[in-house]
Coordinates of N, CA and C in Angstrom, one line a residue:
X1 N 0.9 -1.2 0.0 CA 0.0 0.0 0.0 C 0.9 1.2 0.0
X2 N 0.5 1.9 -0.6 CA 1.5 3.5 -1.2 C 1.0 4.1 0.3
X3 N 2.1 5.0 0.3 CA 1.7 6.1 1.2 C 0.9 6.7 1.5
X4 N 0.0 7.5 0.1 CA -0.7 8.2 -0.1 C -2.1 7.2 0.4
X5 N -2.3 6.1 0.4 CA -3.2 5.6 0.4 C -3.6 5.1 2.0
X6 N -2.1 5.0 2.5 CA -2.2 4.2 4.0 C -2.6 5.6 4.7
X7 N -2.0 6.9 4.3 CA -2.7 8.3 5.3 C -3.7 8.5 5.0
X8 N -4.6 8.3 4.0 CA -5.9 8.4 3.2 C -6.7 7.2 4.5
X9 N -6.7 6.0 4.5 CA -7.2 4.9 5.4 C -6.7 5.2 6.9
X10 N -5.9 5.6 6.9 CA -5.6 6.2 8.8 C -6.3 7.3 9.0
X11 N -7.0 7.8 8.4 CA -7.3 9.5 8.4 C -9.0 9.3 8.8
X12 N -9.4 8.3 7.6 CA -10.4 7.8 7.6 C -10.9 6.8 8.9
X13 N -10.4 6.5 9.2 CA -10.4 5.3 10.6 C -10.8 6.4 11.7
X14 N -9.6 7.1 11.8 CA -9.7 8.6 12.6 C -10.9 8.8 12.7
X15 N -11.7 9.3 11.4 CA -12.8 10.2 11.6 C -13.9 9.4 11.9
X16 N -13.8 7.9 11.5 CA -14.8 7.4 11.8 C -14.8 7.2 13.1
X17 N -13.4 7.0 14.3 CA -13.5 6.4 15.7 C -14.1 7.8 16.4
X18 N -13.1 9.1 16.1 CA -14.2 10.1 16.3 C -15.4 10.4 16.3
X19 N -16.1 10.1 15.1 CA -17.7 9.9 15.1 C -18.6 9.2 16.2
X20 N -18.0 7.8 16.0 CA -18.1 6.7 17.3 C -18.1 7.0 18.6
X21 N -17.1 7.7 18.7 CA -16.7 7.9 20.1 C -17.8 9.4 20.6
X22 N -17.9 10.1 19.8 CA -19.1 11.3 20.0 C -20.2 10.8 20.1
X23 N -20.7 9.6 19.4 CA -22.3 9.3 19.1 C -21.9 8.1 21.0
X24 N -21.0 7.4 20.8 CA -21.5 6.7 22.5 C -21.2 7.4 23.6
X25 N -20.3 8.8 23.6 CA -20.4 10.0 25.0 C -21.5 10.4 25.0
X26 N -21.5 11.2 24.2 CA -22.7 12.2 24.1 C -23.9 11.5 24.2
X27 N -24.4 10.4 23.2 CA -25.8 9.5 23.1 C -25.8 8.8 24.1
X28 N -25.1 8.0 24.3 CA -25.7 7.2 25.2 C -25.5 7.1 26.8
X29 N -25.0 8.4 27.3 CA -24.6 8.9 28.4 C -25.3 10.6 28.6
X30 N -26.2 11.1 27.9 CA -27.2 11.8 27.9 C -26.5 13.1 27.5
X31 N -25.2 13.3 27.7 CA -24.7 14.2 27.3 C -24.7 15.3 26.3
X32 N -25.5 15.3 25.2 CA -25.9 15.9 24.4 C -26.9 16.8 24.6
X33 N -26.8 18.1 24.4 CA -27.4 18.9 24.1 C -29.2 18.8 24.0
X34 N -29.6 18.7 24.9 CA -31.2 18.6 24.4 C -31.9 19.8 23.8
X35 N -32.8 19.9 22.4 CA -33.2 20.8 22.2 C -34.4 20.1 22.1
X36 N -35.3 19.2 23.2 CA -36.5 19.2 23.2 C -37.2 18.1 22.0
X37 N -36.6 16.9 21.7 CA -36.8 16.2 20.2 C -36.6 15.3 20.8
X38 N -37.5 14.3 20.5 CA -37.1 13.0 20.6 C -36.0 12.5 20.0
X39 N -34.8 11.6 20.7 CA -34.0 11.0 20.2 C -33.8 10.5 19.0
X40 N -34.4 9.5 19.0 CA -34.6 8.1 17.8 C -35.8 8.3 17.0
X41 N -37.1 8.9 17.3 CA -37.9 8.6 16.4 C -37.8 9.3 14.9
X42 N -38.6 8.3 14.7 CA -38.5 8.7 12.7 C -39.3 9.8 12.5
X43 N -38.9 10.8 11.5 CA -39.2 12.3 11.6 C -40.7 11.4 10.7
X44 N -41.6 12.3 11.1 CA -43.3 12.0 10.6 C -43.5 13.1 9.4
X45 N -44.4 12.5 8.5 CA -44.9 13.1 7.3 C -44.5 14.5 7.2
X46 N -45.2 14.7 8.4 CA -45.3 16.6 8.7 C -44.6 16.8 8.5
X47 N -43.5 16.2 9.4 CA -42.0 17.2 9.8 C -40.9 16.5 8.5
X48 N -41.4 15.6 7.9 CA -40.2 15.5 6.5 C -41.0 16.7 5.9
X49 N -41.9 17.0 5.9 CA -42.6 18.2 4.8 C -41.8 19.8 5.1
X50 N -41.8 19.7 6.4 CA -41.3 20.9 6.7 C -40.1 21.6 6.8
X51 N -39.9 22.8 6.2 CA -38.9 23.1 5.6 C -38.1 23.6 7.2
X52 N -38.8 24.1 8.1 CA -38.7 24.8 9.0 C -38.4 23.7 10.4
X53 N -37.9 23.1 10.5 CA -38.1 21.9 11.6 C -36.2 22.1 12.0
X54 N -36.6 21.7 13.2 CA -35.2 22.0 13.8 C -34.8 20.4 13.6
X55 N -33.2 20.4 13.6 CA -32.8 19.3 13.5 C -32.8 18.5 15.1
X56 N -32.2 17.1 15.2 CA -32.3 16.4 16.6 C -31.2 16.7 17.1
X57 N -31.1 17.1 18.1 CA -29.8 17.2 18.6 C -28.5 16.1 18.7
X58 N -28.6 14.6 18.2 CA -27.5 14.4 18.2 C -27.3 14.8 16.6
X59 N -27.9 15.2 15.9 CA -27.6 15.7 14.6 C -26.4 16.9 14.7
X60 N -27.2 17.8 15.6 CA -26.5 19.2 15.9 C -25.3 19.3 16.7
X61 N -25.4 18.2 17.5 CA -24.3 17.8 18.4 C -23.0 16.8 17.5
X62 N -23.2 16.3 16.6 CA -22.5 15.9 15.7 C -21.5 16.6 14.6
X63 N -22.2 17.5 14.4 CA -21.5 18.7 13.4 C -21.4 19.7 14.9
X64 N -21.3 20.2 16.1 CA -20.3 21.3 16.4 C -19.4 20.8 17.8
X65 N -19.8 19.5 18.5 CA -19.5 19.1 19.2 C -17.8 18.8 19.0
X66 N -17.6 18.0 17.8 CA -16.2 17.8 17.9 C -15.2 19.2 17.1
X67 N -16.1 20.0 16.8 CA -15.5 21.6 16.3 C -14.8 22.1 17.9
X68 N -16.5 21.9 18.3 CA -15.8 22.8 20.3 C -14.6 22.0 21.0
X69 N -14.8 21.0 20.8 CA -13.7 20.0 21.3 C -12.2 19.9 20.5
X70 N -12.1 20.8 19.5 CA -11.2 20.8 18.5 C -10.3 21.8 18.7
X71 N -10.9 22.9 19.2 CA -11.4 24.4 19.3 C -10.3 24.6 20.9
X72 N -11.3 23.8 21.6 CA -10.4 23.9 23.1 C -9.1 23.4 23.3
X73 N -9.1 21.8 22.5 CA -7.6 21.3 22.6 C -6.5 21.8 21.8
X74 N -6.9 23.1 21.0 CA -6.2 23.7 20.4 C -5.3 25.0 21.7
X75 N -6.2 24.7 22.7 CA -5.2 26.0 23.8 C -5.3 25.1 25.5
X76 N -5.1 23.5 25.2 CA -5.1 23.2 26.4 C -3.9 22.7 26.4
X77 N -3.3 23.2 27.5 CA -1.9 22.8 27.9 C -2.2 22.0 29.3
X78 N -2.4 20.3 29.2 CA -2.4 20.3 30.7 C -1.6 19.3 31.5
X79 N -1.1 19.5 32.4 CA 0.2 19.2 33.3 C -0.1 17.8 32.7
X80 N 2.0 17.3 32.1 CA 2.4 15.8 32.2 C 2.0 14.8 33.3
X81 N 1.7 13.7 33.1 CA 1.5 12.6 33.9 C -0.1 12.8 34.8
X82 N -0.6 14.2 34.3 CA -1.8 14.4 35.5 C -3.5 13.5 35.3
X83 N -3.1 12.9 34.3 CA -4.3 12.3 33.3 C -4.1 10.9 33.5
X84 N -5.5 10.5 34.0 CA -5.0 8.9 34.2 C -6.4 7.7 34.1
X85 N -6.8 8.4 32.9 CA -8.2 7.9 32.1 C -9.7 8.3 32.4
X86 N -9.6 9.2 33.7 CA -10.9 9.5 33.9 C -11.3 11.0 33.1
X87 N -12.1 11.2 32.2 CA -12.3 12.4 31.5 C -12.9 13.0 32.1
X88 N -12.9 14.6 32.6 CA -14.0 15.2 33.5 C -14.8 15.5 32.5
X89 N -16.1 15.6 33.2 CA -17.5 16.4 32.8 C -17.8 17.9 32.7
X90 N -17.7 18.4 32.1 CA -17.8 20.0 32.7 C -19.0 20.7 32.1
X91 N -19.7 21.4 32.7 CA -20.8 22.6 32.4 C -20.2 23.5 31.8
X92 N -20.9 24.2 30.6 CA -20.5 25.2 30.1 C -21.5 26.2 29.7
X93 N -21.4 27.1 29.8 CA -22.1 28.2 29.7 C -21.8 29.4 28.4
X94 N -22.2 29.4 27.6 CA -22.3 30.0 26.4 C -23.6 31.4 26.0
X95 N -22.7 32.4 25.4 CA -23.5 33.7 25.0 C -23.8 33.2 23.4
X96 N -24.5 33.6 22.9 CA -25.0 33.9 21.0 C -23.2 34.4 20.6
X97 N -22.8 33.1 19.8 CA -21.8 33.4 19.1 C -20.6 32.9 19.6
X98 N -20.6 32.3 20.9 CA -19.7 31.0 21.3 C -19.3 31.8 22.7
X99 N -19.3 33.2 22.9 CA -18.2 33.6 23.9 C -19.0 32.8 25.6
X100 N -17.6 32.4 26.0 CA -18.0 31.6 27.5 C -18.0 32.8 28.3
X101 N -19.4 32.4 28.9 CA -19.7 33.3 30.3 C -18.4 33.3 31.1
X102 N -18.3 34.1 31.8 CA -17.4 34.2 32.8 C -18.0 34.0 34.1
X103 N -17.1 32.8 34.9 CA -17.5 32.1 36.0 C -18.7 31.1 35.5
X104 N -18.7 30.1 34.4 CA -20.0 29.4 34.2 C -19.2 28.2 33.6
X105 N -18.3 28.4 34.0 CA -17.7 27.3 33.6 C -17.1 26.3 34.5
X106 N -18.4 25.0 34.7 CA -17.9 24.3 36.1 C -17.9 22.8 35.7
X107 N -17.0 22.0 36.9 CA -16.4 21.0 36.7 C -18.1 19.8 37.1
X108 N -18.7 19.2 36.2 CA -20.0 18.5 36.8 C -19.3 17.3 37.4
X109 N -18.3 16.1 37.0 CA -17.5 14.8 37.6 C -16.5 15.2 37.3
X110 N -15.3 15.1 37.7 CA -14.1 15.4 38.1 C -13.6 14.0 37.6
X111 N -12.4 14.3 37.3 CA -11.6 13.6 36.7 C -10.7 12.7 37.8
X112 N -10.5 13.0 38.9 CA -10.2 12.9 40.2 C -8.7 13.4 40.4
X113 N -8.6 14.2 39.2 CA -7.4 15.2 39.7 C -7.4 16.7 39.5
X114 N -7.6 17.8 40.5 CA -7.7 19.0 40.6 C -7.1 19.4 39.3
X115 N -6.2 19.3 39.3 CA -5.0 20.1 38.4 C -5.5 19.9 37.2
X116 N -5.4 19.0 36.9 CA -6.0 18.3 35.2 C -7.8 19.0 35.4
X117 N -8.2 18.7 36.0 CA -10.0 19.5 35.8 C -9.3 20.9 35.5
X118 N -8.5 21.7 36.6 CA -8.4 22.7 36.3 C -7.8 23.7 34.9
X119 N -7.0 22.7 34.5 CA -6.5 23.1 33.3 C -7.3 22.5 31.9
X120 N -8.4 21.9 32.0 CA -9.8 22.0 31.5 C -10.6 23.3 31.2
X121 N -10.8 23.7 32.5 CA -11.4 24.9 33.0 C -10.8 26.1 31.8
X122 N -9.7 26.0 32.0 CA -8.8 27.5 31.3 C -8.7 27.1 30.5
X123 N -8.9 25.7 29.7 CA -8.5 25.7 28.2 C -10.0 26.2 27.8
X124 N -10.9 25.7 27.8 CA -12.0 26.5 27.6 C -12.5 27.7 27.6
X125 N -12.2 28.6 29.0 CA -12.0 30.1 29.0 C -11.1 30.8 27.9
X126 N -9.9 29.7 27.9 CA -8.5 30.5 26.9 C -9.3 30.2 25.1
X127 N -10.3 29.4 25.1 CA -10.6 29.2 23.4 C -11.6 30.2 23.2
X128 N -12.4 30.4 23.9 CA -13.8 31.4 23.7 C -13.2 32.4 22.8
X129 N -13.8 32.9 21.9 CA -15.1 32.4 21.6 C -15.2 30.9 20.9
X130 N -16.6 29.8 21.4 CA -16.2 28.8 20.9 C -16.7 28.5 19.9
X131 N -16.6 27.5 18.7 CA -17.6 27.4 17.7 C -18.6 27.0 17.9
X132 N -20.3 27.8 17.8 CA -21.4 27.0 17.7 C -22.4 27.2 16.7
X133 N -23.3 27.1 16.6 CA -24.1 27.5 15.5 C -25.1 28.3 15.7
X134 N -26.3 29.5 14.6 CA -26.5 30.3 15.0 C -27.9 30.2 14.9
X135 N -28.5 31.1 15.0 CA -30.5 31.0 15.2 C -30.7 29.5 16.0
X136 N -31.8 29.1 16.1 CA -32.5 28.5 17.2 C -31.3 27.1 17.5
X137 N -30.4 26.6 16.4 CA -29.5 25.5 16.2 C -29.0 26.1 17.9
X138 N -28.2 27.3 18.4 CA -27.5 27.4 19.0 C -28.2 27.1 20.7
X139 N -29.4 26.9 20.9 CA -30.2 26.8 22.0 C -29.2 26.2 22.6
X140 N -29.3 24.6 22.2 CA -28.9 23.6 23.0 C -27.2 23.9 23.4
X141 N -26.7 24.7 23.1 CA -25.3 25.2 23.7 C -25.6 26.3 24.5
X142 N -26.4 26.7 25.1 CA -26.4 28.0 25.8 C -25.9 27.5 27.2
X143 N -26.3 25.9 27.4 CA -25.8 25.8 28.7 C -25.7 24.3 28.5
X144 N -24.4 23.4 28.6 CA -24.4 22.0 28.3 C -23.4 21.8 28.7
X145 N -23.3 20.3 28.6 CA -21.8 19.5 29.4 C -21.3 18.7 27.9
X146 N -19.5 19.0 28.3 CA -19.0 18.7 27.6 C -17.9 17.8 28.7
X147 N -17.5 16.5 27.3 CA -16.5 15.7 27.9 C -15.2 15.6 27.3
X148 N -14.1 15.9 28.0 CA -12.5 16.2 27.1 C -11.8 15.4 27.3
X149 N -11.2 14.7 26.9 CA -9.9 14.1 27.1 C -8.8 14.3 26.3
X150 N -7.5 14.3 26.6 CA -6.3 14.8 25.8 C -6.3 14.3 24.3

């Protein structure tokens, strides 16, 4: 296998364990953004008709979830050795247009090491504004838990 083809199939693997790994945090550990929609059910006559229907939130949590998570580990510096598989949970708190409230940014499960939650905390403060989406899409980020690991 060429080069070009084994980074092409690693890349791809990537994005699919990524995918994977968003749809069983987020889905099946409730973590996702609720904007009020049933999970699983199949969109009905109506709502395939309508042009105007908001999407389901793991739809919406799919496309900005691993952006925010992209976003923060792009300014998280956190202490060697302090990580030792537990990913903390954190609340976040968001204005129209990504910027994080200040003081709304809190630890929900702890990773069971101060330091490591803490440098969570400021990688998130240090990314704001974060990426989310705009008109009614952005509801479900005004106030939600997000889970990071290195």
């Amino acid at each position: 296998m060429g080069t070009g083809k084994l980074f092409v199939t690693v890349f791809v693997a990537v994005l699919l364990a990524n995918a994977l790994t968003v749809l069983v945090l987020f889905g099946a550990r409730g973590l996702l953004p609720d904007v009020g929609l049933p999970a699983l059910s199949a969109p009905s006559r109506d709502a395939a008709e309508s042009s105007t229907q908001t999407a389901p939130s793991e739809e919406i949590a799919s496309r900005w979830v691993p952006a925010i998570q992209e976003r923060i580990r792009q300014f998280w510096v956190h202490p060697a050795g302090t990580w030792e598989g537990n990913a903390p949970v954190v609340n976040v708190q968001l204005e129209p247009g990504g910027k994080v409230i200040t003081n709304q940014v809190k630890i929900v499960t702890s990773s069971g090491n101060p330091i490591f939650d803490q440098s969570v905390v400021n990688a998130i403060y240090d990314a704001s504004p974060l990426p989310v989406p705009s008109g009614p899409d952005f509801e479900p980020f005004r106030d939600f838990n997000l889970v990071l690991r290195p």
